[in-house]
Tab-separated table of C-alpha atoms in Angstrom:
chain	number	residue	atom	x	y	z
H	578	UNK	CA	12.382	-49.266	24.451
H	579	UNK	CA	12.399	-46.023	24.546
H	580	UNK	CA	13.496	-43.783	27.884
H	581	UNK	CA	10.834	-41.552	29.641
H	582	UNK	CA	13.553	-38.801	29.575
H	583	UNK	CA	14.162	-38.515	25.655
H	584	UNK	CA	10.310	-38.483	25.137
H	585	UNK	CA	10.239	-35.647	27.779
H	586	UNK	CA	12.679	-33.501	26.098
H	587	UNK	CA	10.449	-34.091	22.637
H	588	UNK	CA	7.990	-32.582	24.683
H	589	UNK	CA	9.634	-29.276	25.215
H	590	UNK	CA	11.070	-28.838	22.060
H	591	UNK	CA	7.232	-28.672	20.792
H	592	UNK	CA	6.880	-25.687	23.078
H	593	UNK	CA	6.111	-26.990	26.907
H	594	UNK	CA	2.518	-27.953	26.275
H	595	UNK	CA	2.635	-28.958	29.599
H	596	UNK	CA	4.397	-25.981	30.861
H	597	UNK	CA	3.789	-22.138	30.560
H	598	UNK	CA	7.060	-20.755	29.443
H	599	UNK	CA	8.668	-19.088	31.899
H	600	UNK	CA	31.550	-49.403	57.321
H	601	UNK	CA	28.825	-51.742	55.312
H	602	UNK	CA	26.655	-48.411	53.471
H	603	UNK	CA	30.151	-47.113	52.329
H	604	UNK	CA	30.269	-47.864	48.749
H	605	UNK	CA	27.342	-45.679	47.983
H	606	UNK	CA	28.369	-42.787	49.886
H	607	UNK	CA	31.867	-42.363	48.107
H	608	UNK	CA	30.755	-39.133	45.658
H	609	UNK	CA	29.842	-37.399	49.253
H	610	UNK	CA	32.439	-38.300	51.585
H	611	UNK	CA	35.406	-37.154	48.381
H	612	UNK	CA	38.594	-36.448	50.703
H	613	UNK	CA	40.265	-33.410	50.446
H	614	UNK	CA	43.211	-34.746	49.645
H	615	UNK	CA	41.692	-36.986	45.919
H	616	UNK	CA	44.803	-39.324	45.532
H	617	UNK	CA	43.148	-40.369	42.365
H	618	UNK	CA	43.657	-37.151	40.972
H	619	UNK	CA	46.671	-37.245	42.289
H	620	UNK	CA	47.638	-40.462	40.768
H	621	UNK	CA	46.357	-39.827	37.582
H	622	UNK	CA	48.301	-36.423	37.109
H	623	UNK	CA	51.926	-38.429	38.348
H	624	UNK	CA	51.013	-40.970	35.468
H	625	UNK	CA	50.113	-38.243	32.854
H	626	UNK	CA	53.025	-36.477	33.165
H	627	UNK	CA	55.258	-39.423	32.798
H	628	UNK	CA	53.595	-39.618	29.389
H	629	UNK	CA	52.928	-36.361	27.833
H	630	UNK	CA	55.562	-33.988	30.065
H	631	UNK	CA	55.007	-30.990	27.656
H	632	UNK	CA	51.384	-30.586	27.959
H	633	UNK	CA	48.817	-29.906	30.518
H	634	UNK	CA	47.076	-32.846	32.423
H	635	UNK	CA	43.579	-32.239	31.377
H	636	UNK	CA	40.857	-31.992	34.668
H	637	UNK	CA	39.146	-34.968	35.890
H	638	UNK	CA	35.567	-35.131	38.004
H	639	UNK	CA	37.904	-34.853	40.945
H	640	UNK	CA	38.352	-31.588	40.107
H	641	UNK	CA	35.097	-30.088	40.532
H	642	UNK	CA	33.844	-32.047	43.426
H	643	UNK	CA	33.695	-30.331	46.876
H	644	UNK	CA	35.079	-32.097	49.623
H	645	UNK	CA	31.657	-32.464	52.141
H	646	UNK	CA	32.135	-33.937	55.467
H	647	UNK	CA	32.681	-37.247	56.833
H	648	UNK	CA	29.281	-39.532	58.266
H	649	UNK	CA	28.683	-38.120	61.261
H	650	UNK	CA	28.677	-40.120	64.855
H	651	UNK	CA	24.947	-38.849	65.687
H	652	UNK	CA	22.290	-38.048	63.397
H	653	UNK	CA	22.201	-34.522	62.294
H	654	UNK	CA	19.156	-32.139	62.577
H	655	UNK	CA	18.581	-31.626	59.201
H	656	UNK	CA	18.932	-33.245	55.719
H	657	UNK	CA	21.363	-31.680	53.167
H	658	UNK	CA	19.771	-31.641	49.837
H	659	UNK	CA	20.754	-31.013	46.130
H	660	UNK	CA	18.498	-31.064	43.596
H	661	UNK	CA	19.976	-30.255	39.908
H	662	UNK	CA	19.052	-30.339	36.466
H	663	UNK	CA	21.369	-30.709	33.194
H	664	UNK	CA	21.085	-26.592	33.344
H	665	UNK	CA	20.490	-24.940	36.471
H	666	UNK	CA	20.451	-26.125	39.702
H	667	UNK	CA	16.567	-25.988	41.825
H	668	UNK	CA	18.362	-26.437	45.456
H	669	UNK	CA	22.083	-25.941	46.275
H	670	UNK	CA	22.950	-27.706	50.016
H	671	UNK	CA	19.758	-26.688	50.979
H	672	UNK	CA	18.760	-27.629	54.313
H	673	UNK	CA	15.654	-29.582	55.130
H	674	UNK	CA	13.235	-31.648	57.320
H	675	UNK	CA	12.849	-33.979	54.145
H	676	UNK	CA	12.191	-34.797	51.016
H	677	UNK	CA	9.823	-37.044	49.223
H	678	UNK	CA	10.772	-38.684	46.006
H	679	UNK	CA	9.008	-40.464	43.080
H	680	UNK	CA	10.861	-43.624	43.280
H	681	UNK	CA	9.964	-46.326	40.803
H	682	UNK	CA	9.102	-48.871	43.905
H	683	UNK	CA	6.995	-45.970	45.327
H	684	UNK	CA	7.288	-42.802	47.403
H	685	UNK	CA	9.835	-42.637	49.508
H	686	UNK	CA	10.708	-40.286	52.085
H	687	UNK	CA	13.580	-39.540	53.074
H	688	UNK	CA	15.019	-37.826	56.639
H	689	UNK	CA	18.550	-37.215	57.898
H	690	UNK	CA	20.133	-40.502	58.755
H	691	UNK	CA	19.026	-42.065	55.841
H	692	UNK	CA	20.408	-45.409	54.625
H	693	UNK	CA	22.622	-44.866	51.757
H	694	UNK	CA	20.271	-45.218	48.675
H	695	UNK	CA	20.371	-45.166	44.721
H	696	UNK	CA	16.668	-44.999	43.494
H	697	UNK	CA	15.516	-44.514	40.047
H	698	UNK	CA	13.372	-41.862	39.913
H	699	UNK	CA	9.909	-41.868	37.672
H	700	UNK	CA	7.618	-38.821	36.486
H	701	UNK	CA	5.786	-37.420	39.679
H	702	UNK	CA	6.220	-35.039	42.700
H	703	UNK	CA	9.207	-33.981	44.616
H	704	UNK	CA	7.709	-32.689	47.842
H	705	UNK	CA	11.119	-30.456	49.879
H	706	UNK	CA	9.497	-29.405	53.457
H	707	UNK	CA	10.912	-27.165	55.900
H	708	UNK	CA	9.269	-26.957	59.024
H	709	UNK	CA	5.418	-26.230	58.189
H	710	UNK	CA	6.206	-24.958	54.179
H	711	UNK	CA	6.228	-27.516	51.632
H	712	UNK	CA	7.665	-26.988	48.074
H	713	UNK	CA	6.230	-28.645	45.459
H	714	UNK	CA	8.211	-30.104	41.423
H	715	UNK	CA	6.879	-32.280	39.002
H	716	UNK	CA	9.779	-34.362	37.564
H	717	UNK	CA	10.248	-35.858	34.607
H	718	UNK	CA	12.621	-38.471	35.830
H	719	UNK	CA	15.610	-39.400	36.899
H	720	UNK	CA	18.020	-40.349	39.862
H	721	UNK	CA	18.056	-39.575	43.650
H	722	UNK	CA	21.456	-40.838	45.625
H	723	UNK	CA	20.931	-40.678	49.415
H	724	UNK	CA	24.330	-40.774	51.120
H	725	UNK	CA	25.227	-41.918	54.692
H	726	UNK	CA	26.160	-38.333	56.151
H	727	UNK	CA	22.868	-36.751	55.712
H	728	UNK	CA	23.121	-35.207	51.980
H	729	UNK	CA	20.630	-36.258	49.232
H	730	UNK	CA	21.610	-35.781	45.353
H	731	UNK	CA	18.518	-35.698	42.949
H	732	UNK	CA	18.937	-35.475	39.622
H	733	UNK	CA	16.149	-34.654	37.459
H	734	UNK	CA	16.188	-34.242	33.474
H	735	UNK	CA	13.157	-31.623	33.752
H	736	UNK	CA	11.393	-29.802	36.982
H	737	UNK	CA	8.824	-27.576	37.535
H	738	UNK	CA	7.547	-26.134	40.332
H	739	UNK	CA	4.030	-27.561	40.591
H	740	UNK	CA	2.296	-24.242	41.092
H	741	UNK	CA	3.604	-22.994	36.864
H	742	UNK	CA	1.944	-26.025	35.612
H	743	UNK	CA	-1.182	-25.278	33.672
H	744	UNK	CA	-3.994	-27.769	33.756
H	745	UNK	CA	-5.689	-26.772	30.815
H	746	UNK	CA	-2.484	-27.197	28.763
H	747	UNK	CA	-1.974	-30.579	30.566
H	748	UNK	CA	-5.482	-31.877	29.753
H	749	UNK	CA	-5.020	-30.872	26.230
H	750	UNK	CA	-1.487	-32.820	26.225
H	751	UNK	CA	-3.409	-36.154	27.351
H	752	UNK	CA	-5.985	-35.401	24.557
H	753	UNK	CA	-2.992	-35.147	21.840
H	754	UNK	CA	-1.256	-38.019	22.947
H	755	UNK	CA	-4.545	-40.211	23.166
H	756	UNK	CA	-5.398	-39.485	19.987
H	757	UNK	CA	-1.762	-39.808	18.403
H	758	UNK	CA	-1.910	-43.753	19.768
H	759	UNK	CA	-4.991	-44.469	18.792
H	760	UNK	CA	-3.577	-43.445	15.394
H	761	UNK	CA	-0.448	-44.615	15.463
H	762	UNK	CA	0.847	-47.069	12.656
H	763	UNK	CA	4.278	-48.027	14.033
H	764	UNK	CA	5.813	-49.574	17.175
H	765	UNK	CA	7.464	-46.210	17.366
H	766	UNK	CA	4.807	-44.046	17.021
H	767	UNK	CA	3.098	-46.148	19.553
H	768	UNK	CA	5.714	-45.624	22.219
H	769	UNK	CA	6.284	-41.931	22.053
H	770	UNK	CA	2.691	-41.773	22.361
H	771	UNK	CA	2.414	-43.771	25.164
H	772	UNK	CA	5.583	-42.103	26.952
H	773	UNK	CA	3.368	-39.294	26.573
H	774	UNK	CA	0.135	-40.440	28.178
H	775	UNK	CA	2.281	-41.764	31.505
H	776	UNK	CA	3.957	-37.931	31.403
H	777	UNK	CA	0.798	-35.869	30.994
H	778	UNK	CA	-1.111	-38.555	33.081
H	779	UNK	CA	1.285	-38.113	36.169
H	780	UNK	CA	1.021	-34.607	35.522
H	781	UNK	CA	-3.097	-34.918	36.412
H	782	UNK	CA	-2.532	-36.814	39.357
H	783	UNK	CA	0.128	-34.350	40.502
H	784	UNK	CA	-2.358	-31.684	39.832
H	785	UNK	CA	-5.387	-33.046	41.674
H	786	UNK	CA	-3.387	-33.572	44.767
């Protein structure tokens, strides 16, 4: 089968139709709570010298992950959140009311105090609200990794603000992609088309409100 994402990206290489150009929760929570100290990296530089003396240990994820603070005894105010792509980041520790996420299972909001989560994430809104303002994406998909201290990861393949997306251009991405399975002669054919129907559908719904 084919993945929501890679039929996404087909999308925009045939020029954004869609788009105008433009204790117990622990073991979840370990890529927030990173010490400051990493004694893997640590480790793993010891045993690479031991090996290969003459030449420089070569940087591990360690490396570039920000030590963020331990799970707090009371539940904070607000809800740290992150929301990247694979080439620019929407929201860097960006602090919020909530979010509201296009799980797989459903909706799901999400406030400070927040069970640590992993939760696929399918095309539809990602709704960020501070106080009375609410900012609108339409996601492609992805992944959304709610930690125990009060930070939320999401990870999108492709975002856009909801208020760039053309409906004219999204209507007329349904229409291609009805017509392309109605005329489609392989099992192939048939699934890029209808990876493109659930997109551009979503896209309507998001648009209608």
């Amino acid at each position: 089968m084919i993945h929501r994402s890679t039929s996404f990206l087909r999308l925009l290489k045939r020029g954004r139709e869609a788009f105008p150009s433009a204790a117990h929760y622990r073991f979840l929570s370990s890529a927030a709570d990173v010490a400051a100290t990493p004694t893997a990296d640590s480790a793993f530089i010891e045993a690479w010298m031991k090996i290969v003396p003459n030449i420089d240990p070569p940087k591990t994820p360690l490396s570039f992950m920000s030590p963020r603070p331990p799970v707090p005894s009371s539940i904070p105010s607000k809800l740290t959140v992150n929301f990247v792509l694979p080439y620019q980041s929407e929201l860097s520790s960006k602090e919020v009311d909530m979010v509201i996420i296009p799980a797989t299972t459903g909706q799901m909001g999400v406030l400070p105090g927040h069970v640590s989560t992993i939760a696929e994430l399918k095309p539809g809104i990602v709704s960020v609200h501070e106080g009375n303002d609410v900012t609108k994406y339409f996601i492609s998909s992805g992944f959304a990794f709610i930690h125990a201290n009060s930070f939320a990861d999401i990870v999108a393949v492709e975002a856009m603000p909801i208020d760039r997306i053309d409906p004219s251009l999204v209507q007329k991405g349904l229409a291609d992609f009805q017509h392309k399975l109605n005329t489609a002669s392989t099992e192939l054919e048939k699934a890029e088309a209808q990876i493109g129907i659930d997109v551009h559908s979503a896209l309507n719904s998001a648009l209608a409100g």
